[in-house]
mmCIF file of C-alpha atoms in Angstrom:
data_model
loop_
_atom_site.group_PDB
_atom_site.id
_atom_site.type_symbol
_atom_site.label_atom_id
_atom_site.label_comp_id
_atom_site.label_asym_id
_atom_site.label_seq_id
_atom_site.Cartn_x
_atom_site.Cartn_y
_atom_site.Cartn_z
ATOM 1 C CA MET O 961 256.994 100.115 64.847
ATOM 2 C CA GLU O 962 257.813 99.031 68.413
ATOM 3 C CA ILE O 963 256.078 95.883 69.647
ATOM 4 C CA LYS O 964 254.497 96.191 73.086
ATOM 5 C CA SER O 965 252.155 93.185 73.151
ATOM 6 C CA ILE O 966 251.092 90.029 71.349
ATOM 7 C CA GLU O 967 248.042 91.976 70.210
ATOM 8 C CA ASP O 968 250.417 94.336 68.393
ATOM 9 C CA ILE O 969 251.981 91.370 66.615
ATOM 10 C CA LYS O 970 248.597 90.038 65.502
ATOM 11 C CA LEU O 971 247.471 93.436 64.252
ATOM 12 C CA TYR O 972 250.624 94.403 62.359
ATOM 13 C CA ILE O 973 251.201 91.002 60.764
ATOM 14 C CA ASN O 974 247.667 90.908 59.385
ATOM 15 C CA GLU O 975 248.116 94.445 58.053
ATOM 16 C CA LEU O 976 251.419 93.485 56.414
ATOM 17 C CA ILE O 977 249.888 90.472 54.687
ATOM 18 C CA GLU O 978 247.138 92.719 53.334
ATOM 19 C CA LEU O 979 249.699 95.328 52.221
ATOM 20 C CA ARG O 980 251.781 92.714 50.411
ATOM 21 C CA GLU O 981 248.766 91.320 48.585
ATOM 22 C CA LYS O 982 247.684 94.808 47.457
ATOM 23 C CA LYS O 983 250.992 96.482 46.566
ATOM 24 C CA TYR O 984 253.970 94.112 46.579
ATOM 25 C CA LYS O 985 253.055 91.018 44.562
ATOM 26 C CA THR O 986 256.105 90.336 42.364
ATOM 27 C CA HIS O 987 258.195 87.314 41.394
ATOM 28 C CA ILE O 988 260.664 88.383 44.095
ATOM 29 C CA THR O 989 258.228 88.993 46.946
ATOM 30 C CA ASN O 990 255.940 86.041 46.228
ATOM 31 C CA ALA O 991 256.828 82.894 48.149
ATOM 32 C CA SER O 992 258.449 80.128 46.120
ATOM 33 C CA LYS O 993 256.086 77.367 45.044
ATOM 34 C CA ILE O 994 257.260 75.057 47.812
ATOM 35 C CA TRP O 995 256.816 77.749 50.492
ATOM 36 C CA SER O 996 253.438 78.898 49.202
ATOM 37 C CA LYS O 997 252.037 75.542 50.303
ATOM 38 C CA TRP O 998 253.751 75.647 53.682
ATOM 39 C CA LEU O 999 252.610 79.175 54.530
ATOM 40 C CA GLU O 1000 249.001 78.019 54.367
ATOM 41 C CA ILE O 1001 249.754 75.294 56.919
ATOM 42 C CA LEU O 1002 251.535 77.710 59.260
ATOM 43 C CA SER O 1003 248.822 80.370 59.419
ATOM 44 C CA PHE O 1004 246.719 78.923 62.269
ATOM 45 C CA PRO O 1005 248.565 80.535 65.246
ATOM 46 C CA ARG O 1006 247.189 83.947 64.322
ATOM 47 C CA ASP O 1007 243.773 82.676 65.438
ATOM 48 C CA LEU O 1008 244.995 81.412 68.815
ATOM 49 C CA THR O 1009 244.313 83.177 72.092
ATOM 50 C CA ASN O 1010 247.109 85.119 73.765
ATOM 51 C CA GLU O 1011 247.197 82.462 76.480
ATOM 52 C CA SER O 1012 247.803 79.760 73.876
ATOM 53 C CA LEU O 1013 250.426 81.868 72.112
ATOM 54 C CA ASP O 1014 252.335 82.083 75.378
ATOM 55 C CA LYS O 1015 253.136 78.433 74.612
ATOM 56 C CA ILE O 1016 253.995 78.964 70.938
ATOM 57 C CA ARG O 1017 257.190 76.912 71.345
ATOM 58 C CA LEU O 1018 254.979 73.857 71.893
ATOM 59 C CA HIS O 1019 253.367 74.399 68.478
ATOM 60 C CA THR O 1020 256.646 74.181 66.539
ATOM 61 C CA GLY O 1021 257.872 71.101 64.721
ATOM 62 C CA PHE O 1022 255.610 70.564 61.705
ATOM 63 C CA GLY O 1023 257.958 68.438 59.634
ATOM 64 C CA PHE O 1024 260.914 70.792 59.397
ATOM 65 C CA PHE O 1025 258.961 73.850 58.329
ATOM 66 C CA LEU O 1026 259.532 75.577 61.679
ATOM 67 C CA GLY O 1027 261.663 73.685 64.139
ATOM 68 C CA SER O 1028 261.957 69.981 64.837
ATOM 69 C CA ASN O 1029 259.350 67.639 66.210
ATOM 70 C CA TRP O 1030 259.884 67.398 69.984
ATOM 71 C CA SER O 1031 257.620 64.408 70.747
ATOM 72 C CA THR O 1032 260.453 61.841 70.595
ATOM 73 C CA CYS O 1033 262.461 63.872 73.094
ATOM 74 C CA TYR O 1034 259.372 64.145 75.293
ATOM 75 C CA TYR O 1035 259.047 60.348 75.453
ATOM 76 C CA GLU O 1036 262.751 59.845 76.114
ATOM 77 C CA LYS O 1037 262.711 62.485 78.847
ATOM 78 C CA ASN O 1038 260.004 60.465 80.618
ATOM 79 C CA GLU O 1039 261.871 57.190 80.062
ATOM 80 C CA LEU O 1040 264.896 58.722 81.776
ATOM 81 C CA GLU O 1041 262.877 60.149 84.661
ATOM 82 C CA LEU O 1042 261.134 56.796 85.231
ATOM 83 C CA GLY O 1043 264.405 54.854 85.114
ATOM 84 C CA ILE O 1044 263.465 52.935 81.964
ATOM 85 C CA LYS O 1045 266.528 54.316 80.179
ATOM 86 C CA GLU O 1046 269.892 55.528 81.497
ATOM 87 C CA ILE O 1047 271.255 58.937 80.586
ATOM 88 C CA LYS O 1048 274.368 57.375 79.037
ATOM 89 C CA ASP O 1049 272.145 55.600 76.502
ATOM 90 C CA SER O 1050 270.386 58.765 75.360
ATOM 91 C CA LYS O 1051 271.179 59.628 71.731
ATOM 92 C CA TYR O 1052 270.366 63.257 72.524
ATOM 93 C CA ILE O 1053 273.032 63.404 75.217
ATOM 94 C CA GLN O 1054 275.535 61.436 73.138
ATOM 95 C CA ASP O 1055 275.157 63.906 70.272
ATOM 96 C CA TYR O 1056 275.309 66.893 72.622
ATOM 97 C CA GLU O 1057 278.611 65.619 74.037
ATOM 98 C CA LYS O 1058 280.018 65.183 70.519
ATOM 99 C CA LEU O 1059 278.905 68.643 69.445
ATOM 100 C CA THR O 1060 280.371 70.376 72.497
ATOM 101 C CA LYS O 1061 283.552 68.317 72.762
ATOM 102 C CA SER O 1062 285.755 71.070 71.303
ATOM 103 C CA THR O 1063 283.416 73.974 72.047
ATOM 104 C CA PRO O 1064 284.089 76.554 74.795
ATOM 105 C CA LYS O 1065 281.516 76.297 77.585
ATOM 106 C CA GLU O 1066 280.275 79.827 76.990
ATOM 107 C CA PHE O 1067 278.930 78.550 73.653
ATOM 108 C CA TYR O 1068 276.936 75.615 75.046
ATOM 109 C CA CYS O 1069 273.282 75.783 73.974
ATOM 110 C CA SER O 1070 270.247 75.151 76.149
ATOM 111 C CA GLU O 1071 266.513 75.524 75.508
ATOM 112 C CA ILE O 1072 265.537 79.033 76.618
ATOM 113 C CA ASP O 1073 261.743 78.819 76.439
ATOM 114 C CA LYS O 1074 259.875 78.763 79.752
ATOM 115 C CA ASN O 1075 258.126 75.530 78.683
ATOM 116 C CA ARG O 1076 261.482 73.782 78.368
ATOM 117 C CA ASP O 1077 260.831 71.302 81.201
ATOM 118 C CA LEU O 1078 258.134 69.690 79.074
ATOM 119 C CA ILE O 1079 260.066 69.325 75.817
ATOM 120 C CA SER O 1080 263.683 68.885 76.957
ATOM 121 C CA ILE O 1081 265.985 66.456 78.707
ATOM 122 C CA LYS O 1082 267.774 68.146 81.595
ATOM 123 C CA TYR O 1083 271.468 67.318 81.474
ATOM 124 C CA LYS O 1084 273.745 68.951 84.028
ATOM 125 C CA ASP O 1085 272.561 72.579 83.881
ATOM 126 C CA LYS O 1086 271.335 72.445 80.259
ATOM 127 C CA TYR O 1087 268.015 71.576 78.624
ATOM 128 C CA ILE O 1088 268.507 69.430 75.522
ATOM 129 C CA ASN O 1089 266.095 68.645 72.689
ATOM 130 C CA GLU O 1090 266.214 68.190 68.924
ATOM 131 C CA ASP O 1091 266.353 71.904 68.148
ATOM 132 C CA VAL O 1092 269.027 72.531 70.764
ATOM 133 C CA LEU O 1093 271.167 69.932 68.988
ATOM 134 C CA ARG O 1094 270.594 71.669 65.655
ATOM 135 C CA PHE O 1095 271.462 75.036 67.171
ATOM 136 C CA GLN O 1096 274.519 73.612 68.926
ATOM 137 C CA SER O 1097 275.751 72.141 65.654
ATOM 138 C CA THR O 1098 275.706 75.575 64.043
ATOM 139 C CA LEU O 1099 276.884 77.524 67.077
ATOM 140 C CA SER O 1100 279.906 75.245 67.469
ATOM 141 C CA ASN O 1101 280.730 75.883 63.804
ATOM 142 C CA LEU O 1102 280.630 79.619 64.510
ATOM 143 C CA VAL O 1103 283.074 79.549 67.424
ATOM 144 C CA CYS O 1104 285.734 80.541 64.885
ATOM 145 C CA LEU O 1105 284.040 83.976 64.935
ATOM 146 C CA LYS O 1106 284.256 84.454 68.709
ATOM 147 C CA ASP O 1107 286.871 87.212 68.405
ATOM 148 C CA LYS O 1108 285.038 89.027 65.612
ATOM 149 C CA GLN O 1109 283.055 92.129 66.538
ATOM 150 C CA ILE O 1110 279.506 91.409 65.360
ATOM 151 C CA ASN O 1111 277.375 94.481 65.958
ATOM 152 C CA THR O 1112 274.609 93.643 63.503
ATOM 153 C CA TYR O 1113 273.490 90.072 62.940
ATOM 154 C CA LEU O 1114 270.867 89.103 60.359
ATOM 155 C CA GLU O 1115 269.111 85.816 59.699
ATOM 156 C CA ILE O 1116 267.202 85.208 56.472
ATOM 157 C CA GLY O 1117 264.376 82.775 57.174
ATOM 158 C CA ALA O 1118 264.642 82.259 60.937
ATOM 159 C CA GLY O 1119 261.712 79.897 61.443
ATOM 160 C CA TYR O 1120 260.279 80.433 64.920
ATOM 161 C CA GLY O 1121 263.389 82.406 65.915
ATOM 162 C CA GLY O 1122 265.105 79.716 67.957
ATOM 163 C CA PHE O 1123 268.615 80.078 66.561
ATOM 164 C CA SER O 1124 268.478 83.874 66.320
ATOM 165 C CA ASN O 1125 267.738 83.978 70.035
ATOM 166 C CA GLN O 1126 270.636 81.612 70.750
ATOM 167 C CA PHE O 1127 272.988 83.763 68.672
ATOM 168 C CA PHE O 1128 271.789 86.870 70.511
ATOM 169 C CA LYS O 1129 272.516 85.201 73.838
ATOM 170 C CA HIS O 1130 275.978 83.867 72.974
ATOM 171 C CA PHE O 1131 277.414 86.558 70.653
ATOM 172 C CA ASN O 1132 275.605 89.573 72.113
ATOM 173 C CA PRO O 1133 275.191 91.645 68.927
ATOM 174 C CA LYS O 1134 273.849 95.156 69.328
ATOM 175 C CA GLN O 1135 271.054 94.336 66.910
ATOM 176 C CA THR O 1136 269.526 91.113 65.601
ATOM 177 C CA ILE O 1137 267.535 91.351 62.355
ATOM 178 C CA ILE O 1138 265.187 88.679 61.036
ATOM 179 C CA ILE O 1139 263.827 88.684 57.467
ATOM 180 C CA ASP O 1140 260.932 86.387 56.607
ATOM 181 C CA HIS O 1141 257.451 86.159 55.154
ATOM 182 C CA PRO O 1142 254.948 87.908 57.459
ATOM 183 C CA GLU O 1143 253.202 84.591 58.126
ATOM 184 C CA VAL O 1144 256.449 83.232 59.593
ATOM 185 C CA LEU O 1145 257.477 86.479 61.281
ATOM 186 C CA PHE O 1146 254.399 85.988 63.429
ATOM 187 C CA TRP O 1147 256.079 82.906 64.929
ATOM 188 C CA SER O 1148 259.542 84.403 65.431
ATOM 189 C CA MET O 1149 258.218 87.705 66.787
ATOM 190 C CA THR O 1150 255.940 85.976 69.283
ATOM 191 C CA TYR O 1151 258.676 83.588 70.446
ATOM 192 C CA THR O 1152 261.185 86.445 70.768
ATOM 193 C CA PHE O 1153 258.709 88.744 72.526
ATOM 194 C CA ILE O 1154 257.834 86.066 75.100
ATOM 195 C CA ASN O 1155 261.435 85.140 75.849
ATOM 196 C CA ASN O 1156 262.925 88.659 75.905
ATOM 197 C CA PRO O 1157 260.598 90.793 78.044
ATOM 198 C CA ASP O 1158 263.329 93.358 78.732
ATOM 199 C CA LYS O 1159 264.436 93.869 75.107
ATOM 200 C CA LYS O 1160 263.252 96.384 72.544
ATOM 201 C CA ILE O 1161 261.521 94.659 69.625
ATOM 202 C CA SER O 1162 260.516 96.463 66.436
ATOM 203 C CA LEU O 1163 258.857 95.645 63.122
ATOM 204 C CA ILE O 1164 259.317 97.289 59.731
ATOM 205 C CA THR O 1165 255.899 98.180 58.322
ATOM 206 C CA GLU O 1166 256.840 100.675 55.581
ATOM 207 C CA LYS O 1167 259.427 100.598 52.797
ATOM 208 C CA ASP O 1168 260.995 103.938 53.781
ATOM 209 C CA GLN O 1169 260.903 103.359 57.525
ATOM 210 C CA ILE O 1170 264.032 104.486 59.368
ATOM 211 C CA ILE O 1171 266.011 101.654 60.948
ATOM 212 C CA ASN O 1172 266.048 102.168 64.710
ATOM 213 C CA ASP O 1173 268.381 100.800 67.382
ATOM 214 C CA SER O 1174 266.087 98.053 68.706
ATOM 215 C CA ASP O 1175 267.592 94.841 70.044
ATOM 216 C CA PHE O 1176 265.486 92.771 67.632
ATOM 217 C CA LEU O 1177 264.271 94.111 64.288
ATOM 218 C CA PHE O 1178 261.817 92.117 62.161
ATOM 219 C CA VAL O 1179 261.622 92.799 58.426
ATOM 220 C CA PRO O 1180 258.942 91.417 56.077
ATOM 221 C CA ALA O 1181 260.656 89.880 53.048
ATOM 222 C CA PHE O 1182 258.832 92.200 50.664
ATOM 223 C CA LEU O 1183 260.261 95.269 52.466
ATOM 224 C CA THR O 1184 263.904 94.111 52.479
ATOM 225 C CA ASP O 1185 264.870 97.169 50.391
ATOM 226 C CA CYS O 1186 264.731 99.199 53.607
ATOM 227 C CA LEU O 1187 268.062 97.575 54.550
ATOM 228 C CA ILE O 1188 269.980 98.560 51.394
ATOM 229 C CA ASN O 1189 272.129 101.133 53.231
ATOM 230 C CA HIS O 1190 272.255 99.291 56.549
ATOM 231 C CA LYS O 1191 275.670 97.804 57.394
ATOM 232 C CA ILE O 1192 275.434 94.147 58.438
ATOM 233 C CA ASP O 1193 278.389 92.329 59.953
ATOM 234 C CA PHE O 1194 277.150 88.763 59.735
ATOM 235 C CA VAL O 1195 274.319 86.988 57.896
ATOM 236 C CA ILE O 1196 273.079 83.425 58.307
ATOM 237 C CA ASN O 1197 270.829 81.313 56.140
ATOM 238 C CA GLU O 1198 270.060 77.742 57.100
ATOM 239 C CA ASN O 1199 267.959 75.404 54.979
ATOM 240 C CA SER O 1200 265.927 78.043 53.151
ATOM 241 C CA PHE O 1201 268.096 79.460 50.342
ATOM 242 C CA CYS O 1202 267.690 76.051 48.730
ATOM 243 C CA GLU O 1203 263.896 76.437 49.050
ATOM 244 C CA MET O 1204 263.750 79.817 47.272
ATOM 245 C CA THR O 1205 263.778 80.840 43.630
ATOM 246 C CA LYS O 1206 267.064 81.807 41.988
ATOM 247 C CA GLU O 1207 265.818 85.388 41.662
ATOM 248 C CA GLN O 1208 265.090 85.589 45.390
ATOM 249 C CA ILE O 1209 268.541 84.306 46.347
ATOM 250 C CA ASP O 1210 270.189 86.796 43.977
ATOM 251 C CA TYR O 1211 268.054 89.568 45.438
ATOM 252 C CA TYR O 1212 269.221 88.948 49.006
ATOM 253 C CA LEU O 1213 272.856 88.573 47.982
ATOM 254 C CA THR O 1214 272.867 91.870 46.084
ATOM 255 C CA THR O 1215 270.560 93.915 48.343
ATOM 256 C CA LEU O 1216 272.097 93.175 51.737
ATOM 257 C CA ASN O 1217 275.329 94.988 52.596
ATOM 258 C CA PHE O 1218 277.121 92.274 54.587
ATOM 259 C CA ASP O 1219 280.728 91.441 55.462
ATOM 260 C CA LEU O 1220 280.300 87.703 55.980
ATOM 261 C CA LEU O 1221 277.587 85.116 55.359
ATOM 262 C CA TYR O 1222 277.235 81.557 56.650
ATOM 263 C CA SER O 1223 275.154 79.162 54.553
ATOM 264 C CA ASN O 1224 274.044 75.732 55.771
ATOM 265 C CA ASN O 1225 271.999 74.335 52.893
ATOM 266 C CA ARG O 1226 271.556 71.570 50.401
ATOM 267 C CA ASN O 1227 272.827 72.356 46.929
ATOM 268 C CA ARG O 1228 269.287 71.710 45.763
ATOM 269 C CA GLN O 1229 266.182 70.906 47.785
ATOM 270 C CA PHE O 1230 264.725 67.938 45.954
ATOM 271 C CA MET O 1231 261.147 69.302 46.072
ATOM 272 C CA ASN O 1232 262.171 72.734 44.788
ATOM 273 C CA PHE O 1233 262.394 73.010 41.002
ATOM 274 C CA GLU O 1234 263.098 76.756 40.965
ATOM 275 C CA VAL O 1235 266.835 76.462 41.758
ATOM 276 C CA ASP O 1236 269.265 74.150 39.974
ATOM 277 C CA SER O 1237 272.372 74.705 42.102
ATOM 278 C CA LEU O 1238 272.639 76.945 45.156
ATOM 279 C CA ASN O 1239 276.383 76.317 45.351
ATOM 280 C CA GLU O 1240 276.878 77.793 41.888
ATOM 281 C CA ILE O 1241 274.892 80.908 42.793
ATOM 282 C CA LEU O 1242 276.881 81.499 45.981
ATOM 283 C CA LEU O 1243 280.330 80.691 44.674
ATOM 284 C CA ASN O 1244 280.011 82.533 41.376
ATOM 285 C CA LYS O 1245 279.581 85.732 43.388
ATOM 286 C CA PHE O 1246 281.787 85.237 46.451
ATOM 287 C CA LYS O 1247 284.917 83.686 47.867
ATOM 288 C CA SER O 1248 284.256 80.801 50.231
ATOM 289 C CA ILE O 1249 285.699 78.598 52.890
ATOM 290 C CA PRO O 1250 285.714 75.707 52.430
ATOM 291 C CA GLU O 1251 285.875 75.614 48.653
ATOM 292 C CA THR O 1252 283.719 73.203 46.649
ATOM 293 C CA SER O 1253 286.716 70.925 46.080
ATOM 294 C CA PHE O 1254 286.559 69.995 49.772
ATOM 295 C CA TYR O 1255 282.996 68.696 49.364
ATOM 296 C CA ASP O 1256 283.745 67.021 46.025
ATOM 297 C CA ASN O 1257 286.275 64.897 47.868
ATOM 298 C CA PHE O 1258 284.291 64.512 51.103
ATOM 299 C CA TYR O 1259 281.135 63.312 49.341
ATOM 300 C CA LYS O 1260 282.680 61.405 46.443
ATOM 301 C CA LYS O 1261 281.387 58.017 47.663
ATOM 302 C CA GLU O 1262 277.895 59.235 48.566
ATOM 303 C CA LYS O 1263 275.077 57.910 46.398
ATOM 304 C CA ASN O 1264 272.204 59.928 47.882
ATOM 305 C CA LYS O 1265 273.319 63.262 46.448
ATOM 306 C CA HIS O 1266 270.072 65.180 47.001
ATOM 307 C CA ASN O 1267 270.305 65.184 50.808
ATOM 308 C CA LEU O 1268 273.909 66.316 51.274
ATOM 309 C CA LYS O 1269 274.595 69.438 53.338
ATOM 310 C CA TYR O 1270 277.052 72.166 52.374
ATOM 311 C CA HIS O 1271 278.389 74.608 54.951
ATOM 312 C CA PHE O 1272 280.081 77.714 53.562
ATOM 313 C CA PHE O 1273 281.365 80.981 54.925
ATOM 314 C CA ILE O 1274 281.252 83.428 52.003
ATOM 315 C CA SER O 1275 282.386 87.006 51.495
ATOM 316 C CA SER O 1276 283.331 89.387 48.703
ATOM 317 C CA ASN O 1277 286.422 90.173 50.792
ATOM 318 C CA PRO O 1278 288.664 87.100 51.333
ATOM 319 C CA ASP O 1279 290.167 88.748 54.428
ATOM 320 C CA MET O 1280 286.790 88.397 56.149
ATOM 321 C CA LEU O 1281 286.769 84.607 55.869
ATOM 322 C CA PRO O 1282 287.540 82.843 59.173
ATOM 323 C CA SER O 1283 290.294 80.335 59.682
ATOM 324 C CA PHE O 1284 289.199 76.830 60.688
ATOM 325 C CA ASN O 1285 289.514 73.163 59.738
ATOM 326 C CA PRO O 1286 286.602 72.173 57.431
ATOM 327 C CA LYS O 1287 286.943 68.554 58.517
ATOM 328 C CA GLU O 1288 285.749 69.605 61.976
ATOM 329 C CA LEU O 1289 282.478 71.074 60.704
ATOM 330 C CA ASN O 1290 279.435 69.819 62.548
ATOM 331 C CA GLY O 1291 276.672 68.856 60.176
ATOM 332 C CA LEU O 1292 278.985 66.574 58.201
ATOM 333 C CA SER O 1293 279.698 63.763 60.645
ATOM 334 C CA VAL O 1294 277.489 64.792 63.591
ATOM 335 C CA ARG O 1295 273.865 65.861 63.013
ATOM 336 C CA GLU O 1296 274.588 65.604 59.303
ATOM 337 C CA LYS O 1297 270.983 65.987 58.097
ATOM 338 C CA PHE O 1298 270.282 69.263 59.848
#
């Protein structure tokens, strides 16, 4: 179903939620216990006016459910503009410089939303905020893929769609696919629709729907089976595998036909009791770089084990794994909690 307006998004998302509740309630399609609570909190935008939804980026940042809180950046932006603080003392700019130090300029991130002046610090020709730093951390880690032909990119659990839009801009895949609960797809579809007025955006609404050639394709989690025969070059999951059930993780790993997957997750999210070890699930099925021995050594002195991040490229084909130095991974020494 092609999306032509925000009204389309409202209509189809509500219909999908109703369809799921009537026909697709299973232990795989149901949200994990931790996400069931969060989905209730994130439902309010569907009642907003179209004018308010034009500013959906300003509604992100509830904890880390969908994006980072931007209020701290807002205050610092004003401190800088009023001369209370100097740009060299900004932690945002310091981290941005660290993250881009060894990154080609064509992979520098900047806030793309039209409301960016309100929520970002302008630095040179870029707009920097908390989410831009998170996206830059990941994008810099993916520079090792710059020579790889990525025609189809897929993100499982894309939040409001911020990183998927950055990946689309910097890697230029022919198609970007986002899988999520319908309640969250509302956010990512609206954000993507607003910021890509010239792109074709489609939504899967039926299990047997034919996959079209749209620039952005949105897939409700309970209809993921429609992608079984769809070739996917690169998959990303950040911070949500560890919030799922073991059965859901296994389902995605066996259903999706991908060459390479990048995981940025905790081994176990401390509030989620439905997964014991994400690392075991991933590495029992696939080859990885780095291997777990790298993290065993890197984290051997850490006492707070529950909050440690693990970045893996995984594939069933070792030849697909990129070559890079794991010690240079962002998210370990810079922006290590994200």
